[in-house]
């Protein structure tokens, strides 16, 4: 039951995944969009990726707040048309990675898309003494931990739960929440006045505010007022993207 799976992913680490904490979210295997709904409700910029055009069309009909919905096969990595390096605060994937041929390579690509210190939450199917369909891949927990280490991701939570009951009994899924191991870049205190949900183009905003970030005290310099004003204007101009 994907509803159970989404609930576990959304509630897994409390404050770490609180919807209000994130500005830019990527939902891999978005389906109808239910897994990332709390982040859209909080005003985040959400990009959904799915191999099924029918699922994407259903997601678009259900909610017009997606920043983008992209038809893409994750066996080909991540779509570089809409996902840039260092641009996502949070990457979600519920019920998709067990269909990917090389999930380890996909996590490496996902880490590159995350901002330093960003989060990834995903599910997988662990080994459990039963068979699945020909396109479903099962993985041992130790193998998954190896993926994380190779991708530069630090495990925060890793546990199993019962996703649904099939003909052969309960089916267990694994849930992983991990953080990018790079040190997050602290932004100055002055930036607290900026509406994070409006400033959707993080790379352009960062370029404008670089002089502020250079001050280790977090106090705005003499040009801070002009920079913040330009950033706010940019945020208003990009709000419709």
Tab-separated table of C-alpha atoms in Angstrom:
chain	number	residue	atom	x	y	z
A	1	UNK	CA	0.000	0.000	0.000
A	2	UNK	CA	1.773	3.156	-1.201
A	3	UNK	CA	-0.313	5.216	1.226
A	4	UNK	CA	1.427	3.472	4.133
A	5	UNK	CA	4.774	3.926	2.385
A	6	UNK	CA	4.229	7.668	1.906
A	7	UNK	CA	3.134	8.085	5.507
A	8	UNK	CA	6.316	6.449	6.783
A	9	UNK	CA	8.474	8.606	4.507
A	10	UNK	CA	6.714	11.823	5.502
A	11	UNK	CA	6.854	11.168	9.246
A	12	UNK	CA	10.197	9.435	9.436
A	13	UNK	CA	12.440	12.065	11.033
A	14	UNK	CA	10.105	14.731	12.340
A	15	UNK	CA	11.794	18.170	12.129
A	16	UNK	CA	14.361	16.957	9.577
A	17	UNK	CA	11.607	16.500	6.981
A	18	UNK	CA	9.176	19.179	8.161
A	19	UNK	CA	7.564	20.605	4.998
A	20	UNK	CA	8.069	24.220	6.074
A	21	UNK	CA	11.846	23.652	6.208
A	22	UNK	CA	12.385	23.157	2.511
A	23	UNK	CA	12.340	25.460	-0.477
A	24	UNK	CA	13.229	23.089	-3.332
A	25	UNK	CA	12.018	19.466	-3.426
A	26	UNK	CA	12.429	16.699	-6.031
A	27	UNK	CA	9.964	13.787	-6.062
A	28	UNK	CA	11.352	10.802	-8.001
A	29	UNK	CA	8.674	8.370	-9.104
A	30	UNK	CA	6.126	11.071	-8.331
A	31	UNK	CA	3.096	9.059	-9.491
A	32	UNK	CA	-0.014	11.076	-8.670
A	33	UNK	CA	1.989	13.397	-6.406
A	34	UNK	CA	0.725	12.347	-2.996
A	35	UNK	CA	4.154	11.852	-1.388
A	36	UNK	CA	5.230	15.468	-1.959
A	37	UNK	CA	1.816	17.053	-1.242
A	38	UNK	CA	2.829	18.401	2.216
A	39	UNK	CA	5.774	20.261	0.673
A	40	UNK	CA	3.599	21.800	-2.046
A	41	UNK	CA	1.137	22.830	0.655
A	42	UNK	CA	4.030	24.566	2.428
A	43	UNK	CA	4.908	26.534	-0.725
A	44	UNK	CA	7.998	24.594	-1.812
A	45	UNK	CA	9.138	24.416	-5.427
A	46	UNK	CA	8.455	20.764	-6.290
A	47	UNK	CA	9.717	18.973	-9.396
A	48	UNK	CA	8.123	15.581	-10.070
A	49	UNK	CA	9.760	12.897	-12.231
A	50	UNK	CA	8.059	9.730	-13.465
A	51	UNK	CA	8.369	7.243	-16.328
A	52	UNK	CA	4.588	7.163	-16.808
A	53	UNK	CA	2.988	9.964	-18.809
A	54	UNK	CA	-0.424	8.843	-17.537
A	55	UNK	CA	0.700	9.286	-13.917
A	56	UNK	CA	2.136	12.723	-14.685
A	57	UNK	CA	-1.083	13.812	-16.361
A	58	UNK	CA	-3.036	12.656	-13.330
A	59	UNK	CA	-0.671	14.546	-11.017
A	60	UNK	CA	-1.065	17.724	-13.097
A	61	UNK	CA	-4.859	17.456	-12.985
A	62	UNK	CA	-4.821	16.919	-9.231
A	63	UNK	CA	-2.500	19.841	-8.400
A	64	UNK	CA	-1.319	22.722	-10.597
A	65	UNK	CA	1.361	23.842	-8.120
A	66	UNK	CA	4.175	21.615	-9.434
A	67	UNK	CA	7.127	23.629	-10.689
A	68	UNK	CA	7.636	20.944	-13.335
A	69	UNK	CA	6.509	17.404	-14.133
A	70	UNK	CA	9.031	15.494	-16.210
A	71	UNK	CA	8.579	12.215	-18.090
A	72	UNK	CA	11.856	10.369	-17.587
A	73	UNK	CA	13.201	6.851	-17.046
A	74	UNK	CA	15.381	6.794	-13.904
A	75	UNK	CA	17.502	4.049	-15.464
A	76	UNK	CA	18.940	6.939	-17.468
A	77	UNK	CA	19.938	8.892	-14.350
A	78	UNK	CA	18.301	12.206	-13.506
A	79	UNK	CA	16.873	14.635	-16.074
A	80	UNK	CA	19.356	17.500	-16.420
A	81	UNK	CA	16.802	19.669	-18.195
A	82	UNK	CA	15.221	20.730	-14.897
A	83	UNK	CA	17.521	19.412	-12.146
A	84	UNK	CA	20.715	21.350	-11.604
A	85	UNK	CA	23.629	20.518	-9.354
A	86	UNK	CA	23.324	21.894	-5.837
A	87	UNK	CA	19.746	23.085	-6.241
A	88	UNK	CA	17.528	20.726	-4.179
A	89	UNK	CA	17.025	20.852	-0.430
A	90	UNK	CA	15.176	17.536	-0.309
A	91	UNK	CA	14.855	14.551	-2.616
A	92	UNK	CA	12.036	12.030	-2.081
A	93	UNK	CA	11.450	8.663	-3.705
A	94	UNK	CA	8.601	6.424	-2.546
A	95	UNK	CA	8.136	3.104	-4.316
A	96	UNK	CA	10.465	3.753	-7.253
A	97	UNK	CA	14.063	2.737	-6.494
A	98	UNK	CA	13.317	-0.984	-6.500
A	99	UNK	CA	12.582	-0.679	-10.240
A	100	UNK	CA	15.896	1.063	-11.030
A	101	UNK	CA	18.635	-1.108	-12.527
A	102	UNK	CA	21.512	0.780	-10.848
A	103	UNK	CA	20.198	2.461	-7.708
A	104	UNK	CA	23.742	3.092	-6.460
A	105	UNK	CA	24.506	5.261	-9.510
A	106	UNK	CA	21.188	7.053	-9.114
A	107	UNK	CA	22.073	8.011	-5.528
A	108	UNK	CA	25.383	9.456	-6.725
A	109	UNK	CA	23.454	11.601	-9.204
A	110	UNK	CA	20.951	12.546	-6.502
A	111	UNK	CA	23.710	13.678	-4.147
A	112	UNK	CA	25.031	16.005	-6.845
A	113	UNK	CA	21.602	17.644	-7.114
A	114	UNK	CA	21.382	18.275	-3.349
A	115	UNK	CA	22.612	21.433	-1.674
A	116	UNK	CA	25.379	20.804	0.882
A	117	UNK	CA	23.673	19.246	3.892
A	118	UNK	CA	20.481	18.470	1.942
A	119	UNK	CA	18.324	15.422	2.660
A	120	UNK	CA	17.227	12.372	0.710
A	121	UNK	CA	14.451	10.004	1.804
A	122	UNK	CA	13.664	6.850	-0.145
A	123	UNK	CA	12.195	3.378	0.144
A	124	UNK	CA	13.515	0.075	-1.177
A	125	UNK	CA	12.519	-3.583	-0.930
A	126	UNK	CA	14.787	-5.560	1.408
A	127	UNK	CA	15.552	-9.270	1.159
A	128	UNK	CA	12.749	-11.205	2.850
A	129	UNK	CA	12.528	-14.754	1.543
A	130	UNK	CA	9.878	-14.218	-1.098
A	131	UNK	CA	9.839	-13.544	-4.824
A	132	UNK	CA	8.702	-10.409	-6.643
A	133	UNK	CA	8.078	-9.470	-10.268
A	134	UNK	CA	10.783	-9.690	-12.900
A	135	UNK	CA	11.419	-5.925	-12.839
A	136	UNK	CA	11.545	-5.615	-9.037
A	137	UNK	CA	14.960	-5.626	-7.401
A	138	UNK	CA	15.552	-6.495	-3.745
A	139	UNK	CA	18.576	-5.349	-1.767
A	140	UNK	CA	20.230	-6.221	1.529
A	141	UNK	CA	20.453	-3.413	4.087
A	142	UNK	CA	24.257	-3.608	4.016
A	143	UNK	CA	24.227	-3.066	0.258
A	144	UNK	CA	22.090	0.038	0.691
A	145	UNK	CA	24.481	1.386	3.320
A	146	UNK	CA	27.276	0.896	0.817
A	147	UNK	CA	25.340	3.009	-1.698
A	148	UNK	CA	25.067	5.820	0.836
A	149	UNK	CA	28.758	5.770	1.709
A	150	UNK	CA	29.772	5.727	-1.952
A	151	UNK	CA	27.455	8.671	-2.720
A	152	UNK	CA	28.698	10.814	0.174
A	153	UNK	CA	25.454	10.538	2.153
A	154	UNK	CA	25.283	10.115	5.942
A	155	UNK	CA	22.561	7.804	7.210
A	156	UNK	CA	20.124	9.382	9.677
A	157	UNK	CA	17.513	6.631	9.787
A	158	UNK	CA	17.258	3.156	8.307
A	159	UNK	CA	14.423	0.834	9.259
A	160	UNK	CA	11.881	-1.582	7.881
A	161	UNK	CA	8.091	-1.447	7.979
A	162	UNK	CA	5.187	-3.494	6.632
A	163	UNK	CA	4.061	-1.818	3.411
A	164	UNK	CA	1.195	-4.155	2.553
A	165	UNK	CA	-0.091	-7.709	2.929
A	166	UNK	CA	0.173	-9.919	-0.159
A	167	UNK	CA	-0.800	-13.499	-0.872
A	168	UNK	CA	2.327	-14.754	0.848
A	169	UNK	CA	1.918	-12.586	3.930
A	170	UNK	CA	3.255	-9.152	4.893
A	171	UNK	CA	5.631	-7.361	2.530
A	172	UNK	CA	8.349	-5.304	4.178
A	173	UNK	CA	9.877	-2.147	2.750
A	174	UNK	CA	13.019	-0.390	3.883
A	175	UNK	CA	12.998	3.347	4.615
A	176	UNK	CA	16.183	5.402	4.491
A	177	UNK	CA	16.710	9.028	5.398
A	178	UNK	CA	20.199	10.405	4.773
A	179	UNK	CA	21.935	13.757	4.750
A	180	UNK	CA	24.519	15.027	2.315
A	181	UNK	CA	27.819	14.784	4.176
A	182	UNK	CA	29.150	18.156	3.006
A	183	UNK	CA	29.056	20.944	5.551
A	184	UNK	CA	25.973	23.134	5.011
A	185	UNK	CA	26.820	26.709	4.081
A	186	UNK	CA	25.387	29.015	6.750
A	187	UNK	CA	23.530	31.969	5.332
A	188	UNK	CA	23.611	35.314	7.154
A	189	UNK	CA	21.011	36.246	9.737
A	190	UNK	CA	19.811	39.029	7.445
A	191	UNK	CA	18.425	36.434	5.035
A	192	UNK	CA	15.744	35.431	7.545
A	193	UNK	CA	13.698	38.337	6.225
A	194	UNK	CA	13.538	36.817	2.758
A	195	UNK	CA	10.501	34.759	1.811
A	196	UNK	CA	12.165	31.419	0.999
A	197	UNK	CA	9.195	30.146	-0.984
A	198	UNK	CA	9.319	33.166	-3.305
A	199	UNK	CA	13.035	32.957	-4.112
A	200	UNK	CA	12.798	29.847	-6.212
A	201	UNK	CA	16.007	30.182	-8.229
A	202	UNK	CA	18.603	29.318	-5.600
A	203	UNK	CA	21.639	29.620	-7.869
A	204	UNK	CA	20.854	33.208	-8.915
A	205	UNK	CA	19.968	34.169	-5.362
A	206	UNK	CA	23.224	32.726	-4.055
A	207	UNK	CA	25.227	34.680	-6.637
A	208	UNK	CA	23.640	37.921	-5.473
A	209	UNK	CA	24.171	37.200	-1.785
A	210	UNK	CA	27.729	35.867	-1.910
A	211	UNK	CA	29.181	39.075	-0.424
A	212	UNK	CA	26.915	38.662	2.609
A	213	UNK	CA	27.852	35.029	3.146
A	214	UNK	CA	31.532	36.035	3.306
A	215	UNK	CA	30.929	37.797	6.661
A	216	UNK	CA	31.434	35.085	9.361
A	217	UNK	CA	29.492	37.106	11.926
A	218	UNK	CA	26.347	36.969	9.802
A	219	UNK	CA	26.000	40.760	10.003
A	220	UNK	CA	25.123	42.490	6.747
A	221	UNK	CA	27.841	44.680	5.258
A	222	UNK	CA	27.432	48.164	3.882
A	223	UNK	CA	25.946	46.856	0.618
A	224	UNK	CA	23.592	44.392	2.344
A	225	UNK	CA	20.506	46.555	2.012
A	226	UNK	CA	20.886	46.846	-1.731
A	227	UNK	CA	21.631	43.143	-2.112
A	228	UNK	CA	18.619	42.073	-0.055
A	229	UNK	CA	16.399	44.495	-1.951
A	230	UNK	CA	17.542	43.025	-5.259
A	231	UNK	CA	17.020	39.493	-3.911
A	232	UNK	CA	13.486	40.289	-2.798
A	233	UNK	CA	12.717	41.821	-6.166
A	234	UNK	CA	14.109	38.719	-7.838
A	235	UNK	CA	11.987	36.489	-5.665
A	236	UNK	CA	8.838	38.377	-6.619
A	237	UNK	CA	9.756	38.174	-10.277
A	238	UNK	CA	10.378	34.428	-10.127
A	239	UNK	CA	7.349	33.508	-8.097
A	240	UNK	CA	5.400	32.474	-11.166
A	241	UNK	CA	8.027	30.046	-12.481
